[in-house]
């Protein structure tokens, strides 16, 4: 066995492990990014709803009460 052949065999032995590691890393990265984006969108929607409710409360407190004279 020559020294060059030894390095080639070592490379071919490590290549499947490295490839699967990269695939796993990309999948986990995609999941984490999707979760972060979803949380950001949910927080934005929640903030809009809070602002809308606050605006409704302010509008109803400014309107005169129709029952009292």
Short mmCIF file of N, CA, C and O in Angstrom, two decimals:
data_model
loop_
_atom_site.label_atom_id
_atom_site.label_comp_id
_atom_site.label_asym_id
_atom_site.label_seq_id
_atom_site.Cartn_x
_atom_site.Cartn_y
_atom_site.Cartn_z
N UNK A 1 0.85 -1.16 0.00
CA UNK A 1 0.00 0.00 0.00
C UNK A 1 0.91 1.24 0.00
O UNK A 1 1.77 1.38 0.83
N UNK A 2 0.63 2.12 -0.93
CA UNK A 2 1.42 3.34 -1.01
C UNK A 2 0.82 4.40 -0.09
O UNK A 2 -0.32 4.31 0.34
N UNK A 3 1.64 5.40 0.19
CA UNK A 3 1.20 6.47 1.09
C UNK A 3 0.06 7.27 0.47
O UNK A 3 -0.87 7.65 1.16
N UNK A 4 0.09 7.52 -0.85
CA UNK A 4 -0.99 8.25 -1.53
C UNK A 4 -2.30 7.47 -1.46
O UNK A 4 -3.36 8.05 -1.27
N UNK A 5 -2.22 6.18 -1.63
CA UNK A 5 -3.41 5.34 -1.56
C UNK A 5 -4.01 5.37 -0.15
O UNK A 5 -5.22 5.31 0.01
N UNK A 6 -3.16 5.46 0.87
CA UNK A 6 -3.63 5.50 2.24
C UNK A 6 -4.47 6.76 2.48
O UNK A 6 -5.52 6.70 3.10
N UNK A 7 -4.01 7.92 2.00
CA UNK A 7 -4.76 9.17 2.16
C UNK A 7 -6.08 9.12 1.40
O UNK A 7 -7.10 9.62 1.89
N UNK A 8 -6.10 8.54 0.22
CA UNK A 8 -7.33 8.42 -0.54
C UNK A 8 -8.33 7.53 0.20
O UNK A 8 -9.52 7.86 0.28
N UNK A 9 -7.85 6.43 0.77
CA UNK A 9 -8.74 5.56 1.55
C UNK A 9 -9.26 6.28 2.80
O UNK A 9 -10.43 6.12 3.17
N UNK A 10 -8.43 7.06 3.42
CA UNK A 10 -8.86 7.81 4.61
C UNK A 10 -9.94 8.83 4.22
O UNK A 10 -10.93 9.00 4.94
N UNK A 11 -9.74 9.51 3.10
CA UNK A 11 -10.73 10.48 2.64
C UNK A 11 -12.07 9.81 2.35
O UNK A 11 -13.12 10.29 2.76
N UNK A 12 -12.05 8.69 1.64
CA UNK A 12 -13.28 7.98 1.33
C UNK A 12 -13.95 7.42 2.58
O UNK A 12 -15.16 7.22 2.62
N UNK A 13 -13.18 7.17 3.61
CA UNK A 13 -13.76 6.66 4.86
C UNK A 13 -14.47 7.76 5.63
O UNK A 13 -15.47 7.51 6.31
N UNK A 14 -13.99 8.98 5.56
CA UNK A 14 -14.54 10.08 6.32
C UNK A 14 -15.66 10.79 5.55
O UNK A 14 -16.54 11.40 6.15
N UNK A 15 -15.64 10.71 4.25
CA UNK A 15 -16.59 11.44 3.41
C UNK A 15 -18.06 11.17 3.75
O UNK A 15 -18.84 12.12 3.87
N UNK A 16 -18.52 9.93 3.93
CA UNK A 16 -19.94 9.72 4.27
C UNK A 16 -20.35 10.37 5.60
O UNK A 16 -21.43 10.96 5.71
N UNK A 17 -19.48 10.31 6.59
CA UNK A 17 -19.79 10.91 7.89
C UNK A 17 -19.89 12.42 7.78
O UNK A 17 -20.83 13.04 8.32
N UNK A 18 -18.97 13.02 7.08
CA UNK A 18 -18.99 14.47 6.90
C UNK A 18 -20.22 14.88 6.10
O UNK A 18 -20.89 15.87 6.42
N UNK A 19 -20.55 14.12 5.07
CA UNK A 19 -21.72 14.45 4.24
C UNK A 19 -23.01 14.39 5.05
O UNK A 19 -23.84 15.30 4.97
N UNK A 20 -23.18 13.33 5.83
CA UNK A 20 -24.38 13.22 6.66
C UNK A 20 -24.41 14.32 7.72
O UNK A 20 -25.49 14.85 8.03
N UNK A 21 -23.26 14.68 8.25
CA UNK A 21 -23.21 15.77 9.21
C UNK A 21 -23.65 17.08 8.59
O UNK A 21 -24.39 17.86 9.21
N UNK A 22 -23.23 17.35 7.37
CA UNK A 22 -23.63 18.57 6.68
C UNK A 22 -25.13 18.58 6.38
O UNK A 22 -25.79 19.60 6.54
N UNK A 23 -25.66 17.45 5.94
CA UNK A 23 -27.09 17.35 5.67
C UNK A 23 -27.88 17.61 6.96
O UNK A 23 -28.85 18.37 6.97
N UNK A 24 -27.46 16.98 8.05
CA UNK A 24 -28.11 17.19 9.35
C UNK A 24 -28.04 18.65 9.76
O UNK A 24 -29.03 19.22 10.22
N UNK A 25 -26.89 19.29 9.57
CA UNK A 25 -26.71 20.69 9.95
C UNK A 25 -27.65 21.58 9.14
O UNK A 25 -28.28 22.48 9.69
N UNK A 26 -27.77 21.34 7.82
CA UNK A 26 -28.67 22.15 6.99
C UNK A 26 -30.13 21.98 7.40
O UNK A 26 -30.90 22.94 7.43
N UNK A 27 -30.52 20.76 7.74
CA UNK A 27 -31.91 20.52 8.15
C UNK A 27 -32.22 21.23 9.47
O UNK A 27 -33.24 21.91 9.60
N UNK A 28 -31.33 21.10 10.45
CA UNK A 28 -31.54 21.75 11.73
C UNK A 28 -31.54 23.26 11.56
O UNK A 28 -32.35 23.97 12.16
N UNK A 29 -30.65 23.78 10.74
CA UNK A 29 -30.58 25.21 10.48
C UNK A 29 -31.89 25.72 9.86
O UNK A 29 -32.41 26.76 10.25
N UNK A 30 -32.43 24.95 8.91
CA UNK A 30 -33.69 25.34 8.28
C UNK A 30 -34.84 25.34 9.29
O UNK A 30 -35.69 26.24 9.29
N UNK A 31 -34.86 24.35 10.16
CA UNK A 31 -35.92 24.27 11.18
C UNK A 31 -35.82 25.46 12.13
O UNK A 31 -36.83 26.09 12.46
N UNK A 32 -34.62 25.77 12.57
CA UNK A 32 -34.44 26.89 13.51
C UNK A 32 -34.81 28.21 12.85
O UNK A 32 -35.47 29.07 13.46
N UNK A 33 -34.41 28.40 11.60
CA UNK A 33 -34.77 29.65 10.90
C UNK A 33 -36.27 29.76 10.70
O UNK A 33 -36.85 30.84 10.85
N UNK A 34 -36.93 28.65 10.35
CA UNK A 34 -38.38 28.68 10.16
C UNK A 34 -39.08 29.01 11.48
O UNK A 34 -40.03 29.80 11.50
N UNK A 35 -38.60 28.43 12.58
CA UNK A 35 -39.19 28.71 13.88
C UNK A 35 -39.00 30.18 14.25
O UNK A 35 -39.94 30.83 14.74
N UNK A 36 -37.82 30.72 14.00
CA UNK A 36 -37.55 32.11 14.32
C UNK A 36 -38.45 33.03 13.49
O UNK A 36 -39.01 33.99 14.01
N UNK A 37 -38.62 32.71 12.21
CA UNK A 37 -39.48 33.53 11.35
C UNK A 37 -40.94 33.45 11.80
O UNK A 37 -41.65 34.46 11.81
N UNK A 38 -41.37 32.27 12.18
CA UNK A 38 -42.75 32.10 12.64
C UNK A 38 -42.99 32.87 13.94
O UNK A 38 -44.02 33.52 14.11
N UNK A 39 -42.04 32.81 14.86
CA UNK A 39 -42.18 33.55 16.11
C UNK A 39 -42.20 35.05 15.86
O UNK A 39 -42.94 35.79 16.51
N UNK A 40 -41.39 35.51 14.93
CA UNK A 40 -41.35 36.94 14.60
C UNK A 40 -42.69 37.38 14.01
O UNK A 40 -43.23 38.42 14.38
N UNK A 41 -43.24 36.57 13.11
CA UNK A 41 -44.53 36.91 12.50
C UNK A 41 -45.65 36.88 13.55
O UNK A 41 -46.52 37.75 13.57
N UNK A 42 -45.61 35.90 14.44
CA UNK A 42 -46.63 35.81 15.48
C UNK A 42 -46.54 37.01 16.41
O UNK A 42 -47.57 37.57 16.81
N UNK A 43 -45.33 37.43 16.76
CA UNK A 43 -45.16 38.59 17.63
C UNK A 43 -45.68 39.85 16.95
O UNK A 43 -46.30 40.72 17.60
N UNK A 44 -45.45 39.97 15.65
CA UNK A 44 -45.94 41.14 14.90
C UNK A 44 -47.46 41.16 14.91
O UNK A 44 -48.09 42.20 15.16
N UNK A 45 -48.09 40.03 14.65
CA UNK A 45 -49.55 39.95 14.64
C UNK A 45 -50.11 40.26 16.03
O UNK A 45 -51.10 40.99 16.17
N UNK A 46 -49.46 39.72 17.06
CA UNK A 46 -49.91 39.99 18.42
C UNK A 46 -49.81 41.47 18.77
O UNK A 46 -50.70 42.03 19.41
N UNK A 47 -48.73 42.12 18.35
CA UNK A 47 -48.56 43.55 18.62
C UNK A 47 -49.63 44.36 17.89
O UNK A 47 -50.17 45.32 18.45
N UNK A 48 -49.96 43.97 16.68
CA UNK A 48 -51.02 44.66 15.94
C UNK A 48 -52.36 44.50 16.64
O UNK A 48 -53.15 45.46 16.73
N UNK A 49 -52.64 43.31 17.15
CA UNK A 49 -53.90 43.07 17.86
C UNK A 49 -53.96 43.88 19.15
O UNK A 49 -55.00 44.45 19.49
N UNK A 50 -52.83 43.93 19.89
CA UNK A 50 -52.80 44.74 21.11
C UNK A 50 -53.05 46.21 20.81
O UNK A 50 -53.79 46.89 21.52
N UNK A 51 -52.41 46.71 19.74
CA UNK A 51 -52.60 48.11 19.36
C UNK A 51 -54.04 48.37 18.95
O UNK A 51 -54.62 49.41 19.30
N UNK A 52 -54.65 47.44 18.25
CA UNK A 52 -56.05 47.60 17.83
C UNK A 52 -56.96 47.62 19.05
O UNK A 52 -57.89 48.43 19.13
N UNK A 53 -56.73 46.72 20.02
CA UNK A 53 -57.56 46.70 21.23
C UNK A 53 -57.38 47.99 22.04
O UNK A 53 -58.35 48.53 22.56
N UNK A 54 -56.16 48.46 22.14
CA UNK A 54 -55.91 49.70 22.85
C UNK A 54 -56.59 50.87 22.16
O UNK A 54 -57.20 51.72 22.82
N UNK A 55 -56.55 50.89 20.86
CA UNK A 55 -57.21 51.95 20.10
C UNK A 55 -58.72 51.90 20.31
O UNK A 55 -59.37 52.92 20.48
N UNK A 56 -59.29 50.70 20.32
CA UNK A 56 -60.73 50.55 20.56
C UNK A 56 -61.11 51.04 21.95
O UNK A 56 -62.16 51.68 22.13
N UNK A 57 -60.27 50.75 22.95
CA UNK A 57 -60.55 51.22 24.30
C UNK A 57 -60.51 52.74 24.37
O UNK A 57 -61.35 53.37 25.01
N UNK A 58 -59.51 53.33 23.73
CA UNK A 58 -59.40 54.79 23.75
C UNK A 58 -60.57 55.44 23.03
O UNK A 58 -61.10 56.45 23.47
N UNK A 59 -60.97 54.85 21.90
CA UNK A 59 -62.12 55.40 21.16
C UNK A 59 -63.40 55.29 21.98
O UNK A 59 -64.22 56.21 21.98
N UNK A 60 -63.61 54.18 22.66
CA UNK A 60 -64.83 54.01 23.44
C UNK A 60 -64.83 54.90 24.67
O UNK A 60 -65.89 55.31 25.13
N UNK A 61 -63.68 55.24 25.22
CA UNK A 61 -63.64 56.10 26.38
C UNK A 61 -63.86 57.57 25.99
O UNK A 61 -64.32 58.38 26.79
N UNK A 62 -63.60 57.93 24.76
CA UNK A 62 -63.80 59.31 24.30
C UNK A 62 -65.26 59.56 23.91
O UNK A 62 -65.72 60.68 23.98
N UNK A 63 -65.94 58.53 23.46
CA UNK A 63 -67.34 58.70 23.05
C UNK A 63 -68.21 58.96 24.28
O UNK A 63 -68.06 58.33 25.32
N UNK A 64 -69.15 59.87 24.16
CA UNK A 64 -70.05 60.09 25.30
C UNK A 64 -70.97 58.87 25.48
O UNK A 64 -71.28 58.17 24.52
N UNK A 65 -71.34 58.64 26.71
CA UNK A 65 -72.19 57.51 27.02
C UNK A 65 -73.60 57.80 26.50
O UNK A 65 -74.22 58.78 26.90
N UNK A 66 -74.14 56.99 25.59
CA UNK A 66 -75.46 57.27 25.01
C UNK A 66 -76.60 57.10 26.01
O UNK A 66 -77.67 57.62 25.83
N UNK A 67 -76.37 56.41 27.12
CA UNK A 67 -77.44 56.17 28.09
C UNK A 67 -77.63 57.38 29.00
O UNK A 67 -78.74 57.76 29.30
N UNK A 68 -76.58 58.00 29.43
CA UNK A 68 -76.71 59.13 30.35
C UNK A 68 -77.04 60.42 29.59
O UNK A 68 -76.59 60.62 28.48
N UNK A 69 -77.84 61.30 30.19
CA UNK A 69 -78.24 62.56 29.51
C UNK A 69 -77.17 63.61 29.51
O UNK A 69 -76.27 63.71 30.17
#
